[in-house]
Coordinates of C-alpha atoms in Angstrom, one line a residue:
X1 CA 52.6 195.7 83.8
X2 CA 55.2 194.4 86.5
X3 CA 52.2 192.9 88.7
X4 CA 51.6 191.3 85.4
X5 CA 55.2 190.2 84.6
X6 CA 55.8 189.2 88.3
X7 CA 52.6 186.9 88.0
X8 CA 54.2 185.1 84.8
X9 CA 57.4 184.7 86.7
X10 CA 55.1 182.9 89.5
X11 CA 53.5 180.8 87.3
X12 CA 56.9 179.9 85.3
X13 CA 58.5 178.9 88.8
X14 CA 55.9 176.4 90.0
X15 CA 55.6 175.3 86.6
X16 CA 59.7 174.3 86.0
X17 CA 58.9 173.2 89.9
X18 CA 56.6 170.6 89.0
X19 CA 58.1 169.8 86.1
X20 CA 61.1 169.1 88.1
X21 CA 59.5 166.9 90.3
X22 CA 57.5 164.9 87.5
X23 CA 60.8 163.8 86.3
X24 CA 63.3 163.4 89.6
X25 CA 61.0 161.3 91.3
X26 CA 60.6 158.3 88.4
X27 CA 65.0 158.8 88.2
X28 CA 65.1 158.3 92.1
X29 CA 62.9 155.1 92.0
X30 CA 64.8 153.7 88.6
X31 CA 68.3 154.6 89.6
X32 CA 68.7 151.9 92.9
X33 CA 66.9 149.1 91.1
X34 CA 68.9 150.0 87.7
X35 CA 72.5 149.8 90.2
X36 CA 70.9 146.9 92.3
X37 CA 70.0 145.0 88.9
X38 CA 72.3 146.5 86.0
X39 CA 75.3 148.2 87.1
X40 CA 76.5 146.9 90.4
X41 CA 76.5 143.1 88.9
X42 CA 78.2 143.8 85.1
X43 CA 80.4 146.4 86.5
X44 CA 79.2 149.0 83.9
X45 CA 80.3 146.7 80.8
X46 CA 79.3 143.6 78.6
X47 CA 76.0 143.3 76.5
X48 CA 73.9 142.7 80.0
X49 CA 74.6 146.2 80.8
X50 CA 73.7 147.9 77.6
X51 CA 70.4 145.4 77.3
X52 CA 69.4 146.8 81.2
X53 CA 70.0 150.2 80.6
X54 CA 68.2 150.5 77.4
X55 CA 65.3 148.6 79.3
X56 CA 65.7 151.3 82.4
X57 CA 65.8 154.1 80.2
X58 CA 62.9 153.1 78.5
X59 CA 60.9 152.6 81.8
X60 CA 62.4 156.0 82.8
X61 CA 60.5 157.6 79.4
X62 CA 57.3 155.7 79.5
X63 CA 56.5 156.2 83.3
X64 CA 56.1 159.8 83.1
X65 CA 54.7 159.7 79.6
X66 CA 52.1 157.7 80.7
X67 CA 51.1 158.9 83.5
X68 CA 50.5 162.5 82.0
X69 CA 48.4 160.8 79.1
X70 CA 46.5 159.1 81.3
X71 CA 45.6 161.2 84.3
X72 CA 46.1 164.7 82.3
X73 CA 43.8 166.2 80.1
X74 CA 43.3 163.2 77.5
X75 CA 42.5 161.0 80.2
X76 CA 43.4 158.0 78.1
X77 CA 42.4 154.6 80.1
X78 CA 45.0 152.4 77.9
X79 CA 47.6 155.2 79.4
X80 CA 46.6 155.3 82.8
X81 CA 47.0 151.0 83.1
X82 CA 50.2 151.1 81.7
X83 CA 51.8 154.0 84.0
X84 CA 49.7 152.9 87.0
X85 CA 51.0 149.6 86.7
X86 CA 54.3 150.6 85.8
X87 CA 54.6 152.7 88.8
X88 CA 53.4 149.5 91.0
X89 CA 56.5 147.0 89.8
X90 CA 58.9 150.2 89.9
X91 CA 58.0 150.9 94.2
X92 CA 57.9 147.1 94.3
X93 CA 61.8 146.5 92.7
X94 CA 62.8 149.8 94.3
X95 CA 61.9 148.8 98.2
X96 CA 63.6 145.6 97.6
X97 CA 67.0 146.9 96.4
X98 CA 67.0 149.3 99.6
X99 CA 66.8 145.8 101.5
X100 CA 69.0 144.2 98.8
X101 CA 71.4 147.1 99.3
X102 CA 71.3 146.8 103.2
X103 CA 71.9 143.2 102.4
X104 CA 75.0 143.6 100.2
X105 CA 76.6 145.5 103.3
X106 CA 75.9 142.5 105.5
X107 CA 77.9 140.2 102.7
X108 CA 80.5 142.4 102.4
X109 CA 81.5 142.5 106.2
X110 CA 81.3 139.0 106.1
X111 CA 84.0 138.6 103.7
X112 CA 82.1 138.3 100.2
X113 CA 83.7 140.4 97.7
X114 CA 82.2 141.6 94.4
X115 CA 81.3 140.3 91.7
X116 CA 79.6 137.9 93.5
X117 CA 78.2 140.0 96.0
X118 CA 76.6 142.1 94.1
X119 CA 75.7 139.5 91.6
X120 CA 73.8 137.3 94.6
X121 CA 71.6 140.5 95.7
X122 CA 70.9 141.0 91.9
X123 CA 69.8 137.8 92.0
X124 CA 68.0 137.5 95.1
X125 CA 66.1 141.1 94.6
X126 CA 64.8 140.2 91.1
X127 CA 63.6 136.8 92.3
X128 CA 61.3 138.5 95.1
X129 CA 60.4 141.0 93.7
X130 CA 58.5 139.1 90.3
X131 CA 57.0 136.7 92.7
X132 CA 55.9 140.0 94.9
X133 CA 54.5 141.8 91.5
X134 CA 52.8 138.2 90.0
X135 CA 51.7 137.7 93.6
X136 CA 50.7 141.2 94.0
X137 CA 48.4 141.0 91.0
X138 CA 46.4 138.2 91.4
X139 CA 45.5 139.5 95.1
X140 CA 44.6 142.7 93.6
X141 CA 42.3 141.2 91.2
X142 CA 40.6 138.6 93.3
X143 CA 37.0 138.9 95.1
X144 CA 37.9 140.1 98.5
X145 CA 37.9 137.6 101.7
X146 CA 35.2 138.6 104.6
X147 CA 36.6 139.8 107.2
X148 CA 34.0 139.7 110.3
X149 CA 35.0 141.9 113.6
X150 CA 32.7 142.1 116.1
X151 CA 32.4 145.9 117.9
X152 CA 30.9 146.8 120.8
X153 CA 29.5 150.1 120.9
X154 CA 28.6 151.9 124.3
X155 CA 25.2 152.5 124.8
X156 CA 23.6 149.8 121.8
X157 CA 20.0 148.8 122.8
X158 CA 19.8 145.2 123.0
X159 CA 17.1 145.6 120.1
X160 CA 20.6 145.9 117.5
X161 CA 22.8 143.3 119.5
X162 CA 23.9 141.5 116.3
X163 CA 23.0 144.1 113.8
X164 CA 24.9 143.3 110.8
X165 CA 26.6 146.1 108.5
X166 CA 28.6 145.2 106.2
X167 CA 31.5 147.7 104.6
X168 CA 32.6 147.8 100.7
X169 CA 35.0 151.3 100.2
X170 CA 37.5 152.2 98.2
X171 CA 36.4 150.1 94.8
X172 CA 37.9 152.6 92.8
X173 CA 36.3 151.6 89.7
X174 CA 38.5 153.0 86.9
X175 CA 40.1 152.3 83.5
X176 CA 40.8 148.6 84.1
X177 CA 37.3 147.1 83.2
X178 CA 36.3 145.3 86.6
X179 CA 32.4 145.0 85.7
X180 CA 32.2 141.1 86.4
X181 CA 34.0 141.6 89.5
X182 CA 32.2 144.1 90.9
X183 CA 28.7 141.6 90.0
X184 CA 30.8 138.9 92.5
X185 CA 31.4 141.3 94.9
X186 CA 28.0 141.9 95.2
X187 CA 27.2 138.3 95.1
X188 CA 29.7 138.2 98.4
X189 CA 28.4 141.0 99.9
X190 CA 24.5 139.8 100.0
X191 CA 25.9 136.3 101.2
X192 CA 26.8 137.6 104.9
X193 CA 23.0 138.9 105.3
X194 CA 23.5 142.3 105.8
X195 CA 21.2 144.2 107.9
X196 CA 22.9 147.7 106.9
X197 CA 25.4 147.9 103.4
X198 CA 28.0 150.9 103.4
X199 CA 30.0 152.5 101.2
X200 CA 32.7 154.1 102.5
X201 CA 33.9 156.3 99.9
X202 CA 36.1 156.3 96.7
X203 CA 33.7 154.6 94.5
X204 CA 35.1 155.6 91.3
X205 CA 38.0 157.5 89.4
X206 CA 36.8 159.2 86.5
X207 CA 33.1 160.6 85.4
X208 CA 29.8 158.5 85.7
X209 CA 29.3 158.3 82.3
X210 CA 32.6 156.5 81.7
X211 CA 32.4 154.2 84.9
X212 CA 28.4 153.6 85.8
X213 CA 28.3 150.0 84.3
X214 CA 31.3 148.6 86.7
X215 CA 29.1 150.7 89.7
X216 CA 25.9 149.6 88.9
X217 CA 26.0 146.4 90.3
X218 CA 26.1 147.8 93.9
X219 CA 21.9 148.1 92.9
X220 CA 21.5 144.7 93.7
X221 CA 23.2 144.8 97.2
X222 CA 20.3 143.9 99.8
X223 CA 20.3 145.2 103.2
X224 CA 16.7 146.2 104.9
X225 CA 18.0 149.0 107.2
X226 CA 19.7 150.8 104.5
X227 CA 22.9 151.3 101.7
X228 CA 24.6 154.2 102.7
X229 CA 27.3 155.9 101.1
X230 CA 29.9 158.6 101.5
X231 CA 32.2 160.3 99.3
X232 CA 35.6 159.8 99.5
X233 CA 38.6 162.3 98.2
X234 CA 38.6 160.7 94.7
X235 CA 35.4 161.9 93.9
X236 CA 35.9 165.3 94.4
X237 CA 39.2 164.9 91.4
X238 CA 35.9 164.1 89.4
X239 CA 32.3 164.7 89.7
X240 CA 31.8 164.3 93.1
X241 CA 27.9 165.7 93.0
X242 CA 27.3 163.1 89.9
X243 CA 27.8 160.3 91.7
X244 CA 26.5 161.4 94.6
X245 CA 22.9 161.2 92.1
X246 CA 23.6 158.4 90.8
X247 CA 24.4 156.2 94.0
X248 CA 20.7 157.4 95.0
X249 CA 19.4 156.8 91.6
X250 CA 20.7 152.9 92.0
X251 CA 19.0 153.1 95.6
X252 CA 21.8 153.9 98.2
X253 CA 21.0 157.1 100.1
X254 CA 23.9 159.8 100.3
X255 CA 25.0 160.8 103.5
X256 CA 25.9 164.4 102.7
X257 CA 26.4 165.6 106.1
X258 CA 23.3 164.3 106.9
X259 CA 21.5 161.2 109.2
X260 CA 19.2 158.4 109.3
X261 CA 17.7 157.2 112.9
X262 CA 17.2 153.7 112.9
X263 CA 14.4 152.6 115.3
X264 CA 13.8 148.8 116.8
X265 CA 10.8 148.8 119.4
X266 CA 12.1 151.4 122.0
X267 CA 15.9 151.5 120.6
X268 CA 17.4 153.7 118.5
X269 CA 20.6 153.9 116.4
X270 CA 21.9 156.6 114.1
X271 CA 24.0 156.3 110.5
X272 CA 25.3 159.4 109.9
X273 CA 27.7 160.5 106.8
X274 CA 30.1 163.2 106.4
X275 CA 32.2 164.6 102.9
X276 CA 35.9 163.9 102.5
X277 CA 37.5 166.9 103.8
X278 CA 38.8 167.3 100.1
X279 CA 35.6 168.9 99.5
X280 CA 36.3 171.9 101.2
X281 CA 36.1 174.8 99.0
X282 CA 33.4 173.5 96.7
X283 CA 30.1 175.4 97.1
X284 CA 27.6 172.7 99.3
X285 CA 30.8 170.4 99.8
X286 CA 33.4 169.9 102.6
X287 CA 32.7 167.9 106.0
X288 CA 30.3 169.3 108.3
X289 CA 29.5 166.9 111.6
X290 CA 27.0 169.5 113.8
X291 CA 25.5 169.6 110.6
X292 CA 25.3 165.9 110.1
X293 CA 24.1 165.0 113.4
X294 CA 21.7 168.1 113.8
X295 CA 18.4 166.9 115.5
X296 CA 19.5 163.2 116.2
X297 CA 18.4 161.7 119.1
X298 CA 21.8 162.7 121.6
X299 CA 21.0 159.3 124.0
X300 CA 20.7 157.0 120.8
X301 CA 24.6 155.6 119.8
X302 CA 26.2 156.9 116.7
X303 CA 28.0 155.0 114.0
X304 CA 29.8 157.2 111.3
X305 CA 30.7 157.4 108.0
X306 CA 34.1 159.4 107.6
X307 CA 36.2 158.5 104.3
X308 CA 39.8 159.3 106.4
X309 CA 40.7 157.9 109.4
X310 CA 42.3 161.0 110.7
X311 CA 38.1 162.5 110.7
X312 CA 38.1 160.5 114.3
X313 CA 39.4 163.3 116.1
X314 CA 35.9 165.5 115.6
X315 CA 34.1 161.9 116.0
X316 CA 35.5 161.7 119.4
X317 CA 35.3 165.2 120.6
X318 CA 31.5 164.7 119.6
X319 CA 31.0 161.5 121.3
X320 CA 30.8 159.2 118.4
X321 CA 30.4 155.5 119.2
X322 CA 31.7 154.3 115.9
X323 CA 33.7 155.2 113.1
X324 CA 34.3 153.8 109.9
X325 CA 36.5 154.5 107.7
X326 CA 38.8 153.5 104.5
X327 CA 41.3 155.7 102.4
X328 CA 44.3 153.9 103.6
X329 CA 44.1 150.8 101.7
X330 CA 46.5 149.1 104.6
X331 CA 49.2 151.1 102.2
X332 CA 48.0 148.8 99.3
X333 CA 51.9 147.9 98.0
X334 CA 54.3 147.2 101.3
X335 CA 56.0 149.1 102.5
X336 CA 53.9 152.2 101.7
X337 CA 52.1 152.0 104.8
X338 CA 54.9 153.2 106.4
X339 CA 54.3 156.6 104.6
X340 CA 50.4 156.4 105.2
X341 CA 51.1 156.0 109.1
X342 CA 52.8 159.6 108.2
X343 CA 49.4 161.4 107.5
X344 CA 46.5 159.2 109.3
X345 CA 46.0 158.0 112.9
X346 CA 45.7 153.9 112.0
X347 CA 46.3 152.0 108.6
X348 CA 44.2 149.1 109.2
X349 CA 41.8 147.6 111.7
X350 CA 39.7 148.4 114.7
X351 CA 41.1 151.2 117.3
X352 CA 39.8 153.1 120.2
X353 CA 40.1 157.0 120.1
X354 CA 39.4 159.0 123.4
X355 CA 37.2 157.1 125.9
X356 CA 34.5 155.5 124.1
X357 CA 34.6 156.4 120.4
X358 CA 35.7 153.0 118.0
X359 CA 37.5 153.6 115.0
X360 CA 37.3 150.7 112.3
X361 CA 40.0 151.6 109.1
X362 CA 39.0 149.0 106.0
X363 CA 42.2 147.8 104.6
X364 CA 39.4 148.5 100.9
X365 CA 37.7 146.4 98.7
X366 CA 40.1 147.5 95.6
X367 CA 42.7 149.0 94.7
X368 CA 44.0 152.7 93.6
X369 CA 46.5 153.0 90.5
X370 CA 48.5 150.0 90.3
X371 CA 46.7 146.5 90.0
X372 CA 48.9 145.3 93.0
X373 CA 48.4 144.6 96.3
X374 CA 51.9 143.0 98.3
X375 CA 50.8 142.7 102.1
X376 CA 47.8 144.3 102.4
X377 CA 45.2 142.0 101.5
X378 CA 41.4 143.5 100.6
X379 CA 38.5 143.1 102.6
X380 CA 35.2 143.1 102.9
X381 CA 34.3 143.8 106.0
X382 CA 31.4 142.5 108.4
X383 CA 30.7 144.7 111.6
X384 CA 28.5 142.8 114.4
X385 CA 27.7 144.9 116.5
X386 CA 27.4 144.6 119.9
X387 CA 26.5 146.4 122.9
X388 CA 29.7 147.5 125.4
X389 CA 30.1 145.7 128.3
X390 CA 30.0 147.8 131.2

C-alpha cells in the first residue's frame, strides 16, 4: 500500500513538474516582447496597453493550447500549424527584444530618456522582427537552392572521382500539406544527375497513412547507384518501422545498420546506414556501426549515413571517410543555433573529425514545427566526390 501511495506521489510530482514547465516557458518568451512592445512604451496605461495585453494574453492561452491539441493525443493538424507557427513569431519577437533591450541600455547612456527610448526600440523591434517572420516564411516554403561541395575522401579509387550523391534530409513532411513541393523537389533533385540519392533522416512527422502522398514523390528520384535512406529521431516519435517499409516499397533501400558495396572495374566504395540513436530501447532499433559495416571490404572508403552530427565520434574511431548527416537544420530560426551548438559537434557544413574522417551537417531540406526559416537557408545538397590528395 505505501509502495503504492509513494508511486502516485511520483507520478503527481513529475506530472505538476511538467505542467509547470508547459506553462513558464510560453510566459518567459511573452513577457520580454509584451514589456519590449506593450508596457515599456505606454507606461502601463492608455487603450494601446489594454489592446496589447489582451493580444499577449491571448497568445499566452493559445500557445500552449495548441500545442497540446496538436502534438498530444488528438493529433489535430489544424492545431499543430497554428502552435507551431505561433511558437516560430514568439522566438522570433522574443530574440529581438533581448537585442532591443541591450539596445535601450545603449540609448539611455547616451542621454535618451523614456518615453522615447523605449518607444524607438518598440518601434525598431516590431519592424524587424515582421520583416524576419514574412521573410522567414517565404524561405521556409520555397524549393531549396543546390548547394554543391566537393569532398575528398582518402583512399577513393579514381573509378568514383566525380561520383555524384546528392542529400535531401530532414523534409519533415507534416500537417502543412507540402505535396506539390515535395514533386519540385524531386524535379531539383534529378536535375543535378545524381549518381547516388540519400536520405538522411526525418522524413516525416506523424504515421504513413496520414503523410505517404507528400512522401511519395521521392519514387521518382533517379540515381543508378542507389536511394538510400536512414531514419532520423522523428521517426521513432512515430512509426519508425512503417516508414522504414514504405521507403523500400517506393524503391529506396533502408540502411538499418546495414551496407551496400559499390563496385566500378577494380574500385570499391561502401554506403553504409545507421538508426538515430533515439532508437535505442526499441526491440531491432538503436545505432549499431560493427553491425553496419560487418563484412565490408576494410581497404574500400566508407561514406555514412548517421542522422546527428554528434554519431562522428564512433565514425572516426572506426575509420570512416565520410559522414553525412542532418538534424540540426543550421538552427532553422536564428539564433537557435546557438543552443544546437550546445548538444552537436557542427551546425552546418563540411568538417574534419580525427585524421581522416569528413563530416558534412545538411543545414535540411525543410523545416521542423514552425514554417520559418531566419538565417539558415535550406539546401539541397550535391557531394562530388573526390579522391584526397596525398
Amino acid at each position: 500500500m505505501r509502495r503504492n501511495s509513494r508511486a502516485y506521489e511520483d507520478g503527481l510530482l513529475k506530472y505538476v513538474v511538467r505542467s509547470a514547465l508547459f506553462l513558464a516557458i510560453p510566459a518567459i518568451l511573452f513577457a520580454l516582447p509584451w514589456w519590449t512592445l506593450v508596457g515599456a512604451p505606454t507606461a502601463g496605461t492608455g487603450p494601446l496597453f489594454w489592446l496589447g495585453t489582451a493580444l499577449f494574453l491571448a497568445g499566452f492561452v493559445a500557445l500552449p493550447a495548441s500545442m497540446f491539441l496538436g502534438h498530444g493525443p488528438a493529433q489535430s493538424d489544424a492545431a499543430s500549424i497554428v502552435g507551431d507557427t505561433l511558437l516560430g513569431v514568439l522566438w522570433v519577437f522574443f530574440s529581438w527584444s533581448v537585442l532591443g533591450t541591450i539596445a535601450g541600455l545603449g540609448l539611455a547612456v547616451g542621454g535618451v530618456d523614456d518615453p522615447a527610448r523605449s518607444r524607438v526600440v518598440a518601434v525598431g523591434v516590431l519592424a524587424i522582427s515582421a520583416v524576419l517572420v514574412v521573410w522567414g516564411v517565404v524561405e521556409a516554403r520555397r524549393v531549396p537552392r543546390v548547394r554543391t561541395v566537393e569532398v575528398p575522401i582518402r583512399g577513393l579509387g579514381v573509378a568514383f572521382d566525380g561520383l555524384r550523391l546528392v542529400v535531401v534530409t530532414d523534409t519533415h513532411f507534416a500537417a502543412l500539406n507540402r505535396l506539390r513541393w515535395s514533386e519540385r523537389v524531386v524535379a531539383v533533385v534529378n536535375a543535378q544527375r545524381p549518381d547516388i540519392a540519400c536520405h538522411a533522416g526525418d522524413l516525416a512527422d506523424g504515421s504513413v497513412a496520414k503523410r505517404h502522398p507528400q512522401v511519395d514523390p521521392l519514387g521518382k528520384v533517379e540515381a543508378p547507384l542507389g536511394r538510400f535512406y536512414i531514419t532520423g529521431n522523428h521517426e521513432y516519435f512515430g512509426d519508425a518501422q512503417g516508414w522504414i517499409d514504405h521507403m523500400a516499397s517506393i524503391g529506396w533501400q533502408p540502411l538499418h545498420n546495414q551496407h551496400e558495396t559499390l563496385t566500378r572495374g577494380a574500385d570499391r566504395l561502401v554506403i553504409a546506414g545507421i538508426d538515430d540513436p533515439t532508437g535505442v530501447g526499441l526491440p531491432g532499433h538503436g545505432p549499431d556501426l560493427p553491425t553496419a559495416l560487418a563484412g565490408a571490404d576494410p581497404q574500400a572508403p566508407v561514406v555514412l549515413l548517421a542522422h546527428q552530427p554528434k554519431q562522428i565520434t564512433g565514425a572516426a574511431a572506426a575509420g570512416v571517410a565520410l559522414q553525412i548527416s542532418g538534424h540540426t537544420h543550421g538552427g532553422q530560426i536564428w539564433p537557435f543555433h546557438y543552443l544546437v551548438r550546445l548538444d552537436q559537434p557542427v551546425v552546418a557544413g563540411l568538417s574534419t573529425h580525427g585524421e581522416h574522417t569528413k563530416l558534412y551537417t545538411s543545414r535540411g531540406t525543410g523545416f521542423w514545427g514552425p514554417q520559418l526559416r531566419v538565417f539558415a537557408p535550406s539546401e539541397i545538397t550535391v557531394l562530388v566526390l573526390r579522391p584526397e590528395s596525398g
